[in-house]
């Protein structure tokens, strides 16, 4: 019998960055992220019983087009899951995915993609076993998503989410967890406008970037800095320290890119317009005293973070900057609530 599962999962933007890993996808430092709302991936997995010698074990489609280039990563995830997710050994998987953000937006889709896939796989495994969803359903899905892509383990929950072990966190090296306290009201509904400086595929993948941390000159100090910034961020979020948030978010973004620039085979993911947009944000903040700041992912695009309460005051600035440096391309996103199950359309 064929079974189907369909889930939508969000992307997330790290405030304290995960950069460097060891063992089986374990992070060298704790990280904390903001779950997004608009940037999401929807994935359907259909498990079809293998008859005789069977067909292809995994077929992956993005927006209806077969993308064989993604299949080895999915295959590797299934191997890592082993008997925990055993149904696929007797089934071939037809996986159909689509992103709610523009196809070539330059927004990392591995976090939302692997989170949605992990939810579908876990859901199907439980269906085949005839078991109810356990109370720790999302916890297990987070662990599975991590095996596909590290940052994906933070996309299983809404709001602010951590991954890694540090004082005051509910997460572990194996799985993400929501921050175990109410953040100050100024951070509720926080907004993230993604200014798309360059949409070309990046020259160095994040997996390679993580690998370059293994014998990086500054790795040890960087991991200590991330640990310290995690503790600082927890206090900032509890106390509503807007100035502290700005300083920390920008310092983390620049530290991440400094690691890339100082690794053994150094590289730059920032583009000239990345710097230009950063300068515009700092000037705008100085002129208006509004709490607007930036962070960066592993790419050239700039994430503009600001509280929901000043959206009207920031809108014209965002329009001007994206027109000048990004050909008008931006995604106005905000804090989101996490994954949702979808009704299968088959
Ligand atoms: C993060 N990034 O914390 C950091 C900061 C990008 C910048 O984790 O090799 O796709 O699949 O574990 O999670 C992007 O790397 O890498 C990332 P893998 P991943 O979000």
XYZ file of C-alpha atoms and ligand atoms in Angstrom:
366
model
C 0.000 0.000 0.000
C 1.268 3.482 -0.865
C 1.231 6.102 1.865
C 1.668 9.869 1.616
C 2.764 12.635 3.973
C 2.922 16.367 3.269
C 4.448 19.103 5.455
C 5.460 22.740 5.194
C 8.492 23.915 7.186
C 10.032 27.380 7.507
C 13.542 28.645 6.939
C 15.414 30.246 9.836
C 18.074 32.912 10.215
C 20.773 32.374 12.815
C 21.572 35.212 15.232
C 24.403 33.286 16.891
C 25.899 31.338 14.016
C 26.644 27.621 13.738
C 29.949 27.425 11.864
C 32.056 24.286 12.307
C 30.952 20.707 12.930
C 32.332 17.306 13.911
C 31.250 13.664 14.090
C 27.856 13.016 12.581
C 26.600 16.562 12.080
C 27.326 17.792 15.606
C 27.925 21.537 16.051
C 31.192 22.925 17.462
C 29.250 25.718 19.203
C 25.688 26.522 20.269
C 23.551 28.644 17.939
C 20.296 30.593 18.258
C 17.982 31.451 15.369
C 14.786 33.246 14.471
C 12.238 31.097 12.652
C 10.847 32.803 9.547
C 7.283 32.906 8.272
C 7.223 33.579 4.522
C 10.302 31.607 3.462
C 9.001 28.035 3.585
C 9.359 24.720 1.789
C 6.428 22.391 1.189
C 7.294 18.740 0.656
C 5.248 15.667 -0.114
C 6.697 12.186 0.195
C 4.865 9.281 -1.414
C 6.085 5.835 -0.340
C 5.365 3.254 -3.041
C 5.934 -0.454 -2.291
C 8.827 -1.923 -4.263
C 7.643 -4.837 -6.371
C 10.213 -7.322 -7.761
C 13.559 -5.699 -8.429
C 11.837 -2.296 -8.017
C 12.576 1.050 -9.603
C 14.662 3.964 -8.400
C 14.683 4.145 -4.587
C 14.491 7.968 -4.447
C 13.116 10.445 -6.962
C 13.224 14.130 -6.066
C 11.182 16.804 -7.854
C 11.457 20.560 -7.276
C 8.518 22.536 -8.670
C 7.577 19.491 -10.740
C 11.051 19.076 -12.305
C 13.209 16.059 -11.493
C 16.402 17.245 -9.735
C 18.737 14.280 -9.494
C 21.447 16.528 -8.036
C 19.576 16.613 -4.699
C 19.087 12.850 -4.462
C 22.503 11.834 -3.019
C 21.925 14.115 0.010
C 18.505 12.523 0.627
C 19.988 9.074 0.150
C 22.736 9.892 2.667
C 20.087 11.007 5.197
C 18.183 7.729 4.773
C 21.380 5.740 5.346
C 22.090 7.695 8.537
C 18.550 7.099 9.816
C 18.966 3.340 9.312
C 16.389 1.215 11.152
C 14.889 4.219 12.988
C 13.238 4.970 9.661
C 13.126 1.519 8.081
C 10.080 1.767 5.812
C 12.043 3.097 2.858
C 13.898 -0.212 2.490
C 10.697 -1.759 1.130
C 9.466 1.369 -0.660
C 10.593 3.778 -3.300
C 10.164 7.424 -2.376
C 8.701 10.019 -4.708
C 9.515 13.365 -3.121
C 7.938 16.571 -4.465
C 9.050 19.896 -3.068
C 8.384 23.560 -3.701
C 9.539 26.758 -2.032
C 7.147 29.603 -1.236
C 9.932 32.084 -1.964
C 11.159 32.717 -5.526
C 13.119 29.818 -6.941
C 16.401 31.710 -7.404
C 15.985 34.103 -4.485
C 19.357 33.182 -3.030
C 17.690 32.173 0.230
C 19.050 28.959 1.699
C 16.399 26.299 1.316
C 18.316 23.436 2.928
C 16.994 24.276 6.421
C 13.319 24.420 5.421
C 13.749 21.582 2.919
C 15.381 19.133 5.303
C 12.959 20.035 8.122
C 9.937 19.371 5.877
C 11.493 16.122 4.617
C 12.272 14.892 8.146
C 8.657 15.525 9.202
C 7.329 13.568 6.207
C 9.710 10.652 6.844
C 8.881 10.454 10.546
C 5.158 10.726 9.842
C 5.376 7.901 7.273
C 7.467 5.675 9.553
C 4.815 6.042 12.281
C 2.022 5.353 9.778
C 3.727 2.163 8.579
C 4.280 1.035 12.170
C 0.651 1.845 13.002
C 1.808 4.109 15.847
C 0.408 7.397 17.141
C 2.600 10.502 17.041
C 4.554 10.556 20.314
C 4.732 13.722 22.469
C 8.336 14.212 21.326
C 7.393 14.063 17.621
C 9.065 17.396 16.780
C 12.103 16.549 18.885
C 12.682 13.374 16.863
C 12.040 15.257 13.599
C 14.603 17.874 14.662
C 17.218 15.151 15.225
C 16.439 13.636 11.822
C 16.526 17.041 10.093
C 19.959 17.728 11.631
C 21.338 14.631 9.931
C 20.265 16.138 6.589
C 21.511 19.672 7.268
C 22.648 21.111 10.587
C 20.690 24.372 10.548
C 17.505 22.447 9.620
C 17.151 21.158 13.184
C 16.181 24.708 14.257
C 13.317 24.880 11.709
C 11.023 22.517 13.660
C 9.799 25.218 16.046
C 8.526 28.795 15.899
C 10.019 31.927 17.470
C 13.576 31.827 18.809
C 15.208 28.392 18.682
C 18.553 27.064 19.894
C 20.726 24.121 18.912
C 23.629 22.827 20.976
C 24.366 22.567 24.661
C 24.782 25.644 26.836
C 23.500 26.872 30.202
C 19.783 27.684 30.117
C 19.034 25.935 26.799
C 16.722 22.967 26.259
C 18.505 21.949 23.062
C 21.358 19.450 22.785
C 24.087 18.602 20.290
C 21.603 16.248 18.598
C 18.525 18.457 18.361
C 17.114 21.981 18.445
C 14.577 23.340 20.968
C 12.617 26.560 21.494
C 14.137 28.958 24.011
C 12.677 27.943 27.376
C 11.372 31.400 28.350
C 9.171 34.217 27.028
C 11.247 36.746 25.141
C 10.689 40.437 25.939
C 7.699 41.868 24.043
C 9.903 44.127 21.856
C 11.240 40.991 20.129
C 7.815 39.432 19.499
C 6.929 39.390 15.816
C 10.416 40.661 14.933
C 10.782 41.370 11.218
C 13.464 40.286 8.741
C 13.590 41.966 5.330
C 15.902 39.940 3.102
C 17.658 42.237 0.623
C 18.766 40.120 -2.323
C 22.093 41.554 -3.338
C 23.084 38.618 -5.541
C 21.063 35.545 -6.469
C 23.815 33.520 -8.136
C 24.681 30.163 -6.641
C 27.475 30.639 -4.099
C 30.979 29.546 -4.993
C 31.709 27.693 -1.745
C 29.006 25.556 -0.101
C 28.275 25.790 3.620
C 29.328 22.174 4.063
C 32.784 23.056 2.714
C 32.818 26.207 4.885
C 32.058 24.170 8.020
C 34.858 21.776 7.049
C 37.360 24.636 6.815
C 36.811 25.311 10.540
C 38.446 21.969 11.417
C 41.998 23.303 11.305
C 41.224 27.022 11.261
C 43.677 29.335 13.052
C 40.895 31.045 14.978
C 38.495 28.125 15.466
C 38.988 27.710 19.209
C 38.443 31.406 19.938
C 35.467 31.551 17.569
C 33.737 28.651 19.352
C 34.306 30.413 22.698
C 32.945 33.651 21.251
C 29.783 31.876 20.020
C 29.289 30.268 23.438
C 29.692 33.661 25.132
C 27.373 35.354 22.611
C 24.734 32.667 23.197
C 24.684 33.498 26.910
C 24.661 37.235 26.142
C 21.776 36.823 23.694
C 19.647 34.972 26.247
C 19.964 37.943 28.620
C 19.308 40.431 25.809
C 16.116 38.595 24.788
C 14.849 38.363 28.375
C 15.653 41.976 29.268
C 14.556 43.606 26.000
C 18.007 45.080 25.426
C 17.589 46.529 21.957
C 21.095 48.053 21.767
C 22.678 44.794 22.921
C 20.721 42.912 20.250
C 21.995 45.208 17.491
C 25.629 44.901 18.599
C 25.459 41.143 18.951
C 23.606 40.419 15.683
C 26.032 42.497 13.603
C 29.140 41.190 15.376
C 28.033 37.582 14.814
C 27.376 38.214 11.105
C 30.803 39.762 10.601
C 32.552 37.057 12.656
C 30.975 34.388 10.441
C 32.300 36.056 7.300
C 35.654 36.759 8.953
C 36.013 32.991 9.454
C 35.501 32.475 5.714
C 38.024 35.204 4.891
C 40.671 33.720 7.209
C 40.297 29.986 6.503
C 43.122 28.032 4.857
C 41.555 28.409 1.427
C 40.033 31.806 2.052
C 36.997 33.082 0.197
C 34.540 35.970 0.134
C 30.782 35.562 -0.038
C 30.042 39.261 0.531
C 29.679 41.326 -2.646
C 30.410 45.071 -2.963
C 26.676 45.755 -2.583
C 26.582 43.709 0.625
C 28.966 46.268 2.152
C 27.051 49.171 0.588
C 23.780 47.949 2.137
C 25.452 47.458 5.535
C 26.732 51.057 5.395
C 23.230 52.308 4.486
C 21.722 50.456 7.462
C 24.289 51.922 9.864
C 23.780 55.439 8.499
C 19.978 55.093 8.685
C 20.257 53.896 12.294
C 22.490 56.812 13.226
C 20.219 59.382 11.558
C 16.907 58.043 12.890
C 17.930 56.287 16.148
C 15.630 53.441 15.049
C 16.684 49.929 16.213
C 17.400 48.521 12.737
C 20.342 46.164 12.258
C 21.645 43.513 9.884
C 22.695 39.921 9.930
C 24.124 37.738 7.163
C 23.698 34.113 6.233
C 26.446 32.241 4.395
C 25.914 34.377 1.321
C 25.840 37.962 0.016
C 22.233 38.827 0.894
C 21.533 41.131 3.811
C 18.879 40.336 6.420
C 17.518 43.565 7.933
C 16.181 42.915 11.440
C 13.826 45.334 13.179
C 10.909 45.278 15.634
C 7.409 44.905 14.268
C 6.405 48.209 15.934
C 8.525 50.358 13.558
C 7.532 48.684 10.296
C 5.922 51.846 8.863
C 9.042 53.918 9.580
C 11.381 51.396 7.933
C 9.333 50.608 4.816
C 10.476 53.529 2.636
C 14.111 52.976 3.611
C 13.855 49.289 2.591
C 12.272 50.210 -0.726
C 14.984 52.773 -1.504
C 17.883 50.491 -0.552
C 16.511 47.475 -2.414
C 15.866 49.637 -5.513
C 19.412 51.050 -5.401
C 21.401 47.886 -4.624
C 19.160 44.850 -5.243
C 17.147 45.640 -8.382
C 14.164 45.924 -6.074
C 14.452 42.290 -5.000
C 13.627 41.615 -1.389
C 11.475 39.335 0.730
C 9.670 40.974 3.650
C 9.630 38.231 6.220
C 8.987 38.009 9.956
C 9.085 35.681 12.934
C 6.999 32.575 12.224
C 5.305 29.798 14.159
C 7.051 26.729 12.772
C 5.968 23.815 10.562
C 2.417 22.911 9.532
C 0.993 19.678 8.230
C -0.706 19.941 4.829
C -3.425 17.864 3.261
C -2.016 15.759 0.473
C -3.179 16.877 -2.974
C -2.898 13.416 -4.534
C 23.648 28.849 10.629
N 24.731 28.528 8.439
O 23.763 28.825 11.863
C 24.898 28.970 9.801
C 25.315 30.401 9.697
C 24.896 29.568 7.494
C 25.450 30.697 8.240
O 24.384 26.458 9.069
O 26.640 21.225 6.188
O 23.261 24.201 5.438
O 24.149 21.045 5.906
O 25.146 21.246 8.203
O 23.285 23.973 7.954
C 24.426 26.744 6.768
O 24.951 25.461 6.763
O 25.256 23.173 6.603
C 24.518 27.235 8.162
P 25.299 21.588 6.730
P 24.051 24.157 6.707
O 22.543 28.839 10.067
